[in-house]
Tab-separated table of C-alpha atoms in Angstrom:
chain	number	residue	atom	x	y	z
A	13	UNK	CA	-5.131	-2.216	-24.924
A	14	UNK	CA	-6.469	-6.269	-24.016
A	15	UNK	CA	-4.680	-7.896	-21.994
A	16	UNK	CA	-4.891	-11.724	-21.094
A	17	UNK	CA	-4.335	-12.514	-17.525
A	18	UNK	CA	-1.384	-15.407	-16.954
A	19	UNK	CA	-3.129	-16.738	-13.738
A	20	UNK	CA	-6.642	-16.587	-12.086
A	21	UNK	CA	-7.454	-17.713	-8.493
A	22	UNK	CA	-10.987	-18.004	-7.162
A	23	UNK	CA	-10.644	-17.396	-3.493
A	24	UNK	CA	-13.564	-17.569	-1.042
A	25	UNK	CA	-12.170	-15.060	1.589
A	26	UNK	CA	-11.977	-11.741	1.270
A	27	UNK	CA	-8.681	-9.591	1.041
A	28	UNK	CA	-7.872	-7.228	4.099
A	29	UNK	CA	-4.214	-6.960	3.018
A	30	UNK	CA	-1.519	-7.277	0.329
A	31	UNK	CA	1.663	-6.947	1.786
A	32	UNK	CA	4.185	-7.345	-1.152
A	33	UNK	CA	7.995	-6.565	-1.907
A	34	UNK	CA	10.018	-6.960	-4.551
A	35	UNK	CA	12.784	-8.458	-1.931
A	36	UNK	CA	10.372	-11.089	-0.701
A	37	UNK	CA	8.857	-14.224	-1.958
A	38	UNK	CA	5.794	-13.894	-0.048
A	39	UNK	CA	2.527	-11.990	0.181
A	40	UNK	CA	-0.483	-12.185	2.316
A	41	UNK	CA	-4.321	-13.076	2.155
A	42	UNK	CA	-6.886	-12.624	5.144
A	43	UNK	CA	-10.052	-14.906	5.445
A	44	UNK	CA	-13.451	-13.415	5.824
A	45	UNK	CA	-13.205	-13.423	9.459
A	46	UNK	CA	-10.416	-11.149	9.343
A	47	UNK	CA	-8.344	-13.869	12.040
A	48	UNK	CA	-7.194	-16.346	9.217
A	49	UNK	CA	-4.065	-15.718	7.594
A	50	UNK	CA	-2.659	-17.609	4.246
A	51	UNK	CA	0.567	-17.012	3.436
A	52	UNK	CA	1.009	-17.419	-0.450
A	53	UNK	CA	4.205	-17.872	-2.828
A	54	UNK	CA	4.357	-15.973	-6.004
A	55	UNK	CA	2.297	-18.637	-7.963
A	56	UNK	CA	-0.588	-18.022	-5.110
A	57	UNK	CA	-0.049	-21.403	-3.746
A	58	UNK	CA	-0.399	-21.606	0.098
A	59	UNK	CA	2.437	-22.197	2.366
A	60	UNK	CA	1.395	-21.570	6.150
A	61	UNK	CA	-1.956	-20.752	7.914
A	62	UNK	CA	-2.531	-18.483	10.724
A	63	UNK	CA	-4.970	-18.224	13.746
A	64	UNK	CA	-5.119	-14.749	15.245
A	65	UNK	CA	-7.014	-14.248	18.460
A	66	UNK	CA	-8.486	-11.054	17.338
A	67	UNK	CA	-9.802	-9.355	14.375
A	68	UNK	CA	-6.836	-7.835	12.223
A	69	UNK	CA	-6.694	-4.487	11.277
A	70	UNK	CA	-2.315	-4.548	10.204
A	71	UNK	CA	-0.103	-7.328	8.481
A	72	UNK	CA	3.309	-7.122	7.533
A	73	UNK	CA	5.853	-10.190	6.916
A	74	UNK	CA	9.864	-10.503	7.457
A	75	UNK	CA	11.617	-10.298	4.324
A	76	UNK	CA	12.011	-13.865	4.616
A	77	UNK	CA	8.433	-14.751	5.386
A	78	UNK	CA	9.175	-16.358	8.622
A	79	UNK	CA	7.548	-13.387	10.854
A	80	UNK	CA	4.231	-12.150	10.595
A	81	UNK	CA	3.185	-9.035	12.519
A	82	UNK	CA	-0.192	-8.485	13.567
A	83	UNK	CA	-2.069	-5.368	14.659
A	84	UNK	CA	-5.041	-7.024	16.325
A	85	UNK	CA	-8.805	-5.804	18.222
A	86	UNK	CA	-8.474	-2.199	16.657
A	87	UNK	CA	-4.778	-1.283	17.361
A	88	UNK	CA	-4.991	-2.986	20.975
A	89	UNK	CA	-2.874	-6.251	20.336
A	90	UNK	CA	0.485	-6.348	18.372
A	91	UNK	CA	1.683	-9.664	18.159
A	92	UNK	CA	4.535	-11.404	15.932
A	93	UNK	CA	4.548	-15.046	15.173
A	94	UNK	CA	6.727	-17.811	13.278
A	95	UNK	CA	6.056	-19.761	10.410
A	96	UNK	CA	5.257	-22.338	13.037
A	97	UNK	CA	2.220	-20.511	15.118
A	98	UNK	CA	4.573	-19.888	17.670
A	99	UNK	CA	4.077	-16.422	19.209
A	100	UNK	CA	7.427	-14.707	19.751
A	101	UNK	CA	6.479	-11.051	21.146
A	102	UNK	CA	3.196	-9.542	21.926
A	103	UNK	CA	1.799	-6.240	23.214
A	104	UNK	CA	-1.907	-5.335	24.871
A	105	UNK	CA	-2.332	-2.033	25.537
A	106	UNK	CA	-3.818	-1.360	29.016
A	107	UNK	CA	-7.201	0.488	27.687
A	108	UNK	CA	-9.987	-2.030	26.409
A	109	UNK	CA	-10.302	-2.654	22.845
A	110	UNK	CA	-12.304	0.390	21.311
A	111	UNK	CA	-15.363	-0.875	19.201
A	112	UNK	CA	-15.539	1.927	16.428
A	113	UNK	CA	-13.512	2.109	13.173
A	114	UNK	CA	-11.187	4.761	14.850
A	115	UNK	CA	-9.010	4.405	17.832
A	116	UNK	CA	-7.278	7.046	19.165
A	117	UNK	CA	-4.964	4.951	21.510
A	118	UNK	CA	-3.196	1.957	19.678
A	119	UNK	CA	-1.079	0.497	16.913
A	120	UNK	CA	-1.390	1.531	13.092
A	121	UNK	CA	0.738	0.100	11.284
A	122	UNK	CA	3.876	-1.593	11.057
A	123	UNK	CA	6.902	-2.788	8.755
A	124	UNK	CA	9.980	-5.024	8.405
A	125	UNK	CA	13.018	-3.230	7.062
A	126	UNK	CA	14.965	-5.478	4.376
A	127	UNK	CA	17.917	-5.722	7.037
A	128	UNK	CA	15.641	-8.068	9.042
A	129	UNK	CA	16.909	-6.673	12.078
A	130	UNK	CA	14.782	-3.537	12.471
A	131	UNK	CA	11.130	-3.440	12.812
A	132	UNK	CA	8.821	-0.064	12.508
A	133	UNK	CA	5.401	0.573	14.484
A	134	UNK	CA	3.510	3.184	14.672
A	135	UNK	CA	1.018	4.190	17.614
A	136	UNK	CA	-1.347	6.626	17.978
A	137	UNK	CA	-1.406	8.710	21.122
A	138	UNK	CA	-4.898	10.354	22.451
A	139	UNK	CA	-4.205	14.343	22.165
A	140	UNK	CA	-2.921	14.331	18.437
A	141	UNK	CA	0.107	12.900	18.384
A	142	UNK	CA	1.403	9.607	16.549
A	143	UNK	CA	4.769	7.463	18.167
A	144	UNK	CA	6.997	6.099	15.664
A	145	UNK	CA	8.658	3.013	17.233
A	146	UNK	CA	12.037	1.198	16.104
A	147	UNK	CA	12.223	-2.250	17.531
A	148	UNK	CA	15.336	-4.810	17.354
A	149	UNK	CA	13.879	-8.102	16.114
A	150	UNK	CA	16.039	-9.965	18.463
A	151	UNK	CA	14.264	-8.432	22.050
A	152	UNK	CA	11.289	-6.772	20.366
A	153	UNK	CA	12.085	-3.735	22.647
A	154	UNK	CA	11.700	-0.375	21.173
A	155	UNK	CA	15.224	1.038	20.390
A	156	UNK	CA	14.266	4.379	19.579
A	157	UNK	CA	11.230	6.605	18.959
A	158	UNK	CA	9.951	9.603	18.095
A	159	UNK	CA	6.846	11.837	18.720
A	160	UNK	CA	5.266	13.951	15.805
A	161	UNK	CA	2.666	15.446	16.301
A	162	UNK	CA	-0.615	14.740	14.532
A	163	UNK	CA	-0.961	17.342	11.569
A	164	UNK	CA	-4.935	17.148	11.645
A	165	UNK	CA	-5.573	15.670	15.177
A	166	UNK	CA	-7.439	12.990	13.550
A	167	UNK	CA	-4.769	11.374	11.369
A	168	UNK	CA	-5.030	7.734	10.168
A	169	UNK	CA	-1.148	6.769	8.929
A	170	UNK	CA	0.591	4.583	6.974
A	171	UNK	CA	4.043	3.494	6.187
A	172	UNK	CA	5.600	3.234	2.518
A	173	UNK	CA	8.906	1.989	1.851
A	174	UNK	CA	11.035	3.712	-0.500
A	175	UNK	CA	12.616	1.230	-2.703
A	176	UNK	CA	16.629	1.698	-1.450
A	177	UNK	CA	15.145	0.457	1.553
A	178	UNK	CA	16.611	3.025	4.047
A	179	UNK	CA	13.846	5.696	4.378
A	180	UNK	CA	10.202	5.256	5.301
A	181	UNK	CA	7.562	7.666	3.733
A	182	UNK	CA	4.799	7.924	6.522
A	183	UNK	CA	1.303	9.394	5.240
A	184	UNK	CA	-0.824	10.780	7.349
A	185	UNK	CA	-4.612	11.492	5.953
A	186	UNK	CA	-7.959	13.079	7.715
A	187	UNK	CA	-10.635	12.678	4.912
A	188	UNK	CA	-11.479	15.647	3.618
A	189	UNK	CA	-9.532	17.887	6.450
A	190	UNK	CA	-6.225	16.987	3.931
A	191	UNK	CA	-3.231	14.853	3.603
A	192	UNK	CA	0.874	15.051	4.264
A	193	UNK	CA	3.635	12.944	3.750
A	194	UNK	CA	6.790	12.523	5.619
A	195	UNK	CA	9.935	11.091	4.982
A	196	UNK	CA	11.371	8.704	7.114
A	197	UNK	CA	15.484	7.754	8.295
A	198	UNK	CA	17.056	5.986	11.160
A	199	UNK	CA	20.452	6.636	11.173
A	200	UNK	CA	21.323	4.236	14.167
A	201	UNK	CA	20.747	6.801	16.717
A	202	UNK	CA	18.352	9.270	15.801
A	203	UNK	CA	14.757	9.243	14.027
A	204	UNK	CA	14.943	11.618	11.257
A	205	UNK	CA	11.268	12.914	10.024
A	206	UNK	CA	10.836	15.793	6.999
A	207	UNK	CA	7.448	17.241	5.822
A	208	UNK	CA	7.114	16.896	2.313
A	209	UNK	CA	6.137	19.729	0.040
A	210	UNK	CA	3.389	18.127	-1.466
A	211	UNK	CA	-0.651	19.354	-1.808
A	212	UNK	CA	-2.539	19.352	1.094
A	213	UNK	CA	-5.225	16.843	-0.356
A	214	UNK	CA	-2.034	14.383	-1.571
A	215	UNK	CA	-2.544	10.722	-1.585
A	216	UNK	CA	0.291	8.233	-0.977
A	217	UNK	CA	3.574	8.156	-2.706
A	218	UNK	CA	3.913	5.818	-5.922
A	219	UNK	CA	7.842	5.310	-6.046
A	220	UNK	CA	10.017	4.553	-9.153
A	221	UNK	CA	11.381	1.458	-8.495
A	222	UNK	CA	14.649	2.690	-8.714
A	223	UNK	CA	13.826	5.411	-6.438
A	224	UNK	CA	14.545	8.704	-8.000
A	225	UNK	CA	10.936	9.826	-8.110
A	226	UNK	CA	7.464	9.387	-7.115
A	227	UNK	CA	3.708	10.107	-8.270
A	228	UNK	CA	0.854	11.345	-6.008
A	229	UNK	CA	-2.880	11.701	-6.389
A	230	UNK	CA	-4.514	14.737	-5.406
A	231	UNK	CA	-6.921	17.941	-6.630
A	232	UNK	CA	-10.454	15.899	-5.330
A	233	UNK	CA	-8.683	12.624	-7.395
A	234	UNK	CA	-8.505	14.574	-10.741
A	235	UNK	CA	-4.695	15.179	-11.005
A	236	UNK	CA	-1.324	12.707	-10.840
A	237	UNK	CA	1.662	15.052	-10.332
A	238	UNK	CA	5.238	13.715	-10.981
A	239	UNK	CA	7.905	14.697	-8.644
A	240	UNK	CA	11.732	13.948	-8.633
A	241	UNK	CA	12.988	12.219	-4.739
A	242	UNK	CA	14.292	13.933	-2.516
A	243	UNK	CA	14.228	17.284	-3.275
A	244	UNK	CA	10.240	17.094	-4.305
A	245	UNK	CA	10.960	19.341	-7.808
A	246	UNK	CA	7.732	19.115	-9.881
A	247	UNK	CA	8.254	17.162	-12.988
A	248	UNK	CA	4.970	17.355	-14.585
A	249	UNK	CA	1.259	16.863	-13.902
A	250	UNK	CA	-1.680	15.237	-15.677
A	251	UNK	CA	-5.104	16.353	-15.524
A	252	UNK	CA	-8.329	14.056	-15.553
A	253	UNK	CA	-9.487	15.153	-19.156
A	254	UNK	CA	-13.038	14.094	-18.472
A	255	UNK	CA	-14.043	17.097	-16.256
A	256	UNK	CA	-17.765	16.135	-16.329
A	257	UNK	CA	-17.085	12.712	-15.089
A	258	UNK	CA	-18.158	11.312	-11.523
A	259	UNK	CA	-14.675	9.035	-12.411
A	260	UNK	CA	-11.132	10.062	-10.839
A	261	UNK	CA	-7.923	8.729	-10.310
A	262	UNK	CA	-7.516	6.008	-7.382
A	263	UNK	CA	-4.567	5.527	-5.381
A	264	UNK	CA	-2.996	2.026	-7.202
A	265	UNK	CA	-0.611	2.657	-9.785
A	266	UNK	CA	2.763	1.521	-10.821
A	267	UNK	CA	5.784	2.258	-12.872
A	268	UNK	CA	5.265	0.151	-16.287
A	269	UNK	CA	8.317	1.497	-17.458
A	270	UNK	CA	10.448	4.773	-17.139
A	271	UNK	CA	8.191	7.088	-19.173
A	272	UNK	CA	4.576	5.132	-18.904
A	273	UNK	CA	2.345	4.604	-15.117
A	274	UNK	CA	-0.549	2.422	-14.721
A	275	UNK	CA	-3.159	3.996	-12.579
A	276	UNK	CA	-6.946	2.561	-11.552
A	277	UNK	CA	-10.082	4.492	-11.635
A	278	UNK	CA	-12.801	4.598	-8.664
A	279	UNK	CA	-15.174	3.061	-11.527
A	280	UNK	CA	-12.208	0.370	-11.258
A	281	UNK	CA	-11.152	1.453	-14.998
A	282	UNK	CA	-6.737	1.642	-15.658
A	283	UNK	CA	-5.240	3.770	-17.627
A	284	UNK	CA	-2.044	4.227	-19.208
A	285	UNK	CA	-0.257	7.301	-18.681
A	286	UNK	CA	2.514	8.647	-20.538
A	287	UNK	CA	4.702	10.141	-17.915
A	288	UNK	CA	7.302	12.419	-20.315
A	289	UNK	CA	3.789	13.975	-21.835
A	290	UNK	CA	1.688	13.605	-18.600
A	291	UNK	CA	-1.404	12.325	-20.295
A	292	UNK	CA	-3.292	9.428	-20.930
A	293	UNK	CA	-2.168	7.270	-23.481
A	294	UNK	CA	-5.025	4.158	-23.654
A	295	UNK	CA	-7.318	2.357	-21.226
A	296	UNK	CA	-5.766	-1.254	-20.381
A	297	UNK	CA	-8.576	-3.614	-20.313
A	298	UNK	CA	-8.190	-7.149	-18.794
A	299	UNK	CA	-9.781	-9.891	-20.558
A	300	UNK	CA	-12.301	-11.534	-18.925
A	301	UNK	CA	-12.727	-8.335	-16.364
A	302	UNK	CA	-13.937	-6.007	-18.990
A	303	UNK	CA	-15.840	-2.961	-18.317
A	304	UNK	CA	-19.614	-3.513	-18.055
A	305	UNK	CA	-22.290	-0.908	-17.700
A	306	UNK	CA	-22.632	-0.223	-13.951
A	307	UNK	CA	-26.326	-1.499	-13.660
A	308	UNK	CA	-25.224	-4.962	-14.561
A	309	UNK	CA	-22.408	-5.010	-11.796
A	310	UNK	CA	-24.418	-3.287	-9.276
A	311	UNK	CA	-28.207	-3.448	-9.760
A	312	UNK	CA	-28.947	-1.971	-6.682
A	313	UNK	CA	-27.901	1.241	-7.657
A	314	UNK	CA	-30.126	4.232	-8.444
A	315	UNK	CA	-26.785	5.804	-10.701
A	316	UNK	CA	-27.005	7.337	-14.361
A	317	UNK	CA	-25.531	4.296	-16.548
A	318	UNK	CA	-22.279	4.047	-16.742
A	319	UNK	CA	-19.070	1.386	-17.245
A	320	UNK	CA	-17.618	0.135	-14.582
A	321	UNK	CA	-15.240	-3.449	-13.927
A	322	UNK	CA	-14.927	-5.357	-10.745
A	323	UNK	CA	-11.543	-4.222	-9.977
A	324	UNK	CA	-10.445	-3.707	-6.529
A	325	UNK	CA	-6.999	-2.969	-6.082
A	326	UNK	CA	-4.062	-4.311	-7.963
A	327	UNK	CA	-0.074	-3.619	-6.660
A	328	UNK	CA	3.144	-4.793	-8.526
A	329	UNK	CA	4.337	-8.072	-7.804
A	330	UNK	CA	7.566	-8.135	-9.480
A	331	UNK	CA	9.638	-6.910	-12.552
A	332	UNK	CA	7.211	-7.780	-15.133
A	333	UNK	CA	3.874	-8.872	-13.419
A	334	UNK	CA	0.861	-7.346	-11.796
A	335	UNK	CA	-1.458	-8.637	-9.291
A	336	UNK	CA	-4.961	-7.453	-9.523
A	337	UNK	CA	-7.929	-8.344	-6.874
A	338	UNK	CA	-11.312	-8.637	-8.303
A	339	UNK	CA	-14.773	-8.584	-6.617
A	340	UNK	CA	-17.108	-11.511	-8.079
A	341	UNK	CA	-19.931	-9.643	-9.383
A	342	UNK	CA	-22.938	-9.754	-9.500
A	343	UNK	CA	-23.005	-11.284	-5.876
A	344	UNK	CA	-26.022	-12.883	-4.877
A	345	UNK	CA	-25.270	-11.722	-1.409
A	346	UNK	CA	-24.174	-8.350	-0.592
A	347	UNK	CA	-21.918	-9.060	1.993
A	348	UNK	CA	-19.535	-11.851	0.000
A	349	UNK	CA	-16.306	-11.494	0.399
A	350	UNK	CA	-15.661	-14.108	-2.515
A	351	UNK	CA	-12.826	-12.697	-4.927
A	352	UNK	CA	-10.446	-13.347	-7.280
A	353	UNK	CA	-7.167	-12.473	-7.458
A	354	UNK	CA	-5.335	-12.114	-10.899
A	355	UNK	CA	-1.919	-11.950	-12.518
A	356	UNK	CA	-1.115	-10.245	-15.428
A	357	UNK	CA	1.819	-8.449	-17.714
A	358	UNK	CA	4.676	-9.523	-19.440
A	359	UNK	CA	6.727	-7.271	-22.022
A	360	UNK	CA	3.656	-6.097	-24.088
A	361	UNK	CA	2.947	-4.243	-21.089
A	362	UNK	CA	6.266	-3.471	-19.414
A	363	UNK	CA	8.521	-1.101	-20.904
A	364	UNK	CA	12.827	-0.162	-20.343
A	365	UNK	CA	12.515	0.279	-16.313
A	366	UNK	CA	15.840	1.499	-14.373
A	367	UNK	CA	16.652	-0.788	-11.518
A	368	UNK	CA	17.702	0.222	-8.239
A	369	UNK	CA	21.055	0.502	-7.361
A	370	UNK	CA	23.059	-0.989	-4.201
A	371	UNK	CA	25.040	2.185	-3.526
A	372	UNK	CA	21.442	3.866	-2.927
A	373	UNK	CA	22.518	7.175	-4.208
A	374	UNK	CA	18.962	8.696	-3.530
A	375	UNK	CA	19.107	7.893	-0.049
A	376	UNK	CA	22.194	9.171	0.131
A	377	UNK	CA	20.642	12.754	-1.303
A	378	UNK	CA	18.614	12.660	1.332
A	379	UNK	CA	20.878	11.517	4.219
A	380	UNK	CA	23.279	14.343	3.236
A	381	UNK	CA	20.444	16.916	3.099
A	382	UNK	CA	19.590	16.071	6.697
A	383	UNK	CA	23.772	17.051	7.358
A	384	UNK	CA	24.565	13.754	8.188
A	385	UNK	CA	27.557	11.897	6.748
């Protein structure tokens, strides 16, 4: 399937982070320093420009888009600031700033609930263990927490919201030493976590947007299984068909549609899969982003031929449109960080797609599993 993109943006700063949600009219850019931050609107026009002291690692935005949280100097520095520059709350840990791409002391990540009034942190904690921090957006002061313990003693982690808003997933992942997920729920007092039954080698969840189930990569990136939320039953699981194939499945993908996923490729192919059969349906292709062979995008490398695109990364953006990040290739310098970001979709690519609902009635599955009311 060709596709025509509905808006292109050349940008000349690379892209640390995406921070989107559906419930928000805002998502973030980094510049090529990693210490500039643009704050976009949904037609990629900026709004508001930040200056960070230190290199960012973490971004996430108030639901609003008039608090942006920083994770700063390797998970040393958290700091939240207005729209304005002005710094509202920080936090330096007492150990120096650790120079290599893991820290085992310091923040990971971080998230604003849709209430506005809660705010989630993570922390690592040298000895395998990760903190999971609840702080009131008012004070900033951590209301509750809770200590798991790292599953691999290595762990990086990440949050992911479910879409009823009231549980976290949290996934914790050590290379090739495996992968889990937990779920996530504050119930006002308490910090509720559950191991997920999912393979050891899973990647992230992919939610439905209306929250009843979620996809996963895993098998070495050669399967997508299907499974329903909460309970984790296995609904069905495609296979990479091309076993011969250096190509696998990559971790962006999103719900075109009840019964059909779009999923990248590490070649930075998509593919359509049609979730009732579990199998590939047709390659999407984006116009003007087409695959090439991978010589011609990369003539450095000393690969077999093969096609490849210059796509990134692409997340949903809202009901009916995608937003794709593209590499400018060939660069004439290796270390650009020149890309271009990309909007696309519309209804010859979105299908029938249940909404969520305000009663939250998978939440509530969950919640009562835990034995709370």
């Amino acid at each position: 399937m060709l596709i025509l993109p509905k808006h292109e943006k050349q940008i000349d700063w690379g892209i640390l982070a995406i921070n989107q949600r559906t419930d928000s009219d805002w998502t973030i850019a980094t510049s090529c320093d990693h210490k500039k931050v643009t704050l976009v609107d949904r037609n990629l026009s900026p709004k508001y420009e930040y200056q960070l002291p230190d290199e960012i690692s973490c971004l996430a935005i108030s639901p609003k888009g008039d608090l942006l949280a920083a994770i700063m100097a390797n998970g040393n520095h958290l700091a939240i600031v207005t729209a304005e520059n002005q710094l509202v709350f920080e936090e330096q840990l007492p150990h120096p700033p650790v120079k290599f791409s893991y820290n085992k002391n310091g923040f990971q990540d971080c998230w604003f609930d849709a209430d506005g009034v809660r705010f989630w942190c993570m922390k690592l904690i040298e000895g395998g263990e990760v903190e999971i921090q609840i702080r009131d957006t008012n004070s900033w002061q951590i209301q509750r927490q809770l200590l798991l313990e790292d599953p691999f003693c290595w762990s990086s982690f990440s949050f992911h919201p479910h879409p009823e808003n009231q549980i976290l997933a949290l996934w914790a992942a050590a290379g090739q030493d495996g992968q889990q997920i937990y779920w996530l729920y504050d119930d006002g007092t308490e910090i509720h976590a559950v191991e997920v039954p999912c393979p050891d080698d899973t990647g992230p969840p992919e939610f439905h947007p209306a929250g009843g189930e979620f996809v996963v990569v895993h098998g070495c990136e050669r399967t997508i299984s299907r499974f329903s939320f909460p309970d984790c039953n296995l609904l069905g699981i495609c296979e990479w068909p091309w076993p011969d194939s250096d190509d696998g499945f990559l971790f962006s993908m999103c719900y075109l549609s009840d019964d059909r996923l779009l999923i990248n490729t590490n070649e930075g192919l998509m593919y359509l899969i049609d979730l009732n059969k579990m199998e590939m349906l047709d390659e999407l292709i984006l116009s003007g982003h087409e695959p090439r062979p991978s010589q011609e995008l990369y003539p450095n490398l000393n690969e077999e031929e093969g096609l490849c695109s210059d796509l990134d990364c692409f997340y949903r953006f809202d009901s009916d449109r995608i937003l794709s990040v593209h590499s400018q290739l060939p660069s004439q310098k290796p270390e650009s960080k020149q890309r271009t970001l990309v909007i696309f979709g519309g209804k010859e690519l979105f299908g029938s797609l249940t909404k969520v609902q305000q009663s939250a009635p998978y939440s509530k599955l969950f919640i009562q599993s835990l034995g709370l009311s």
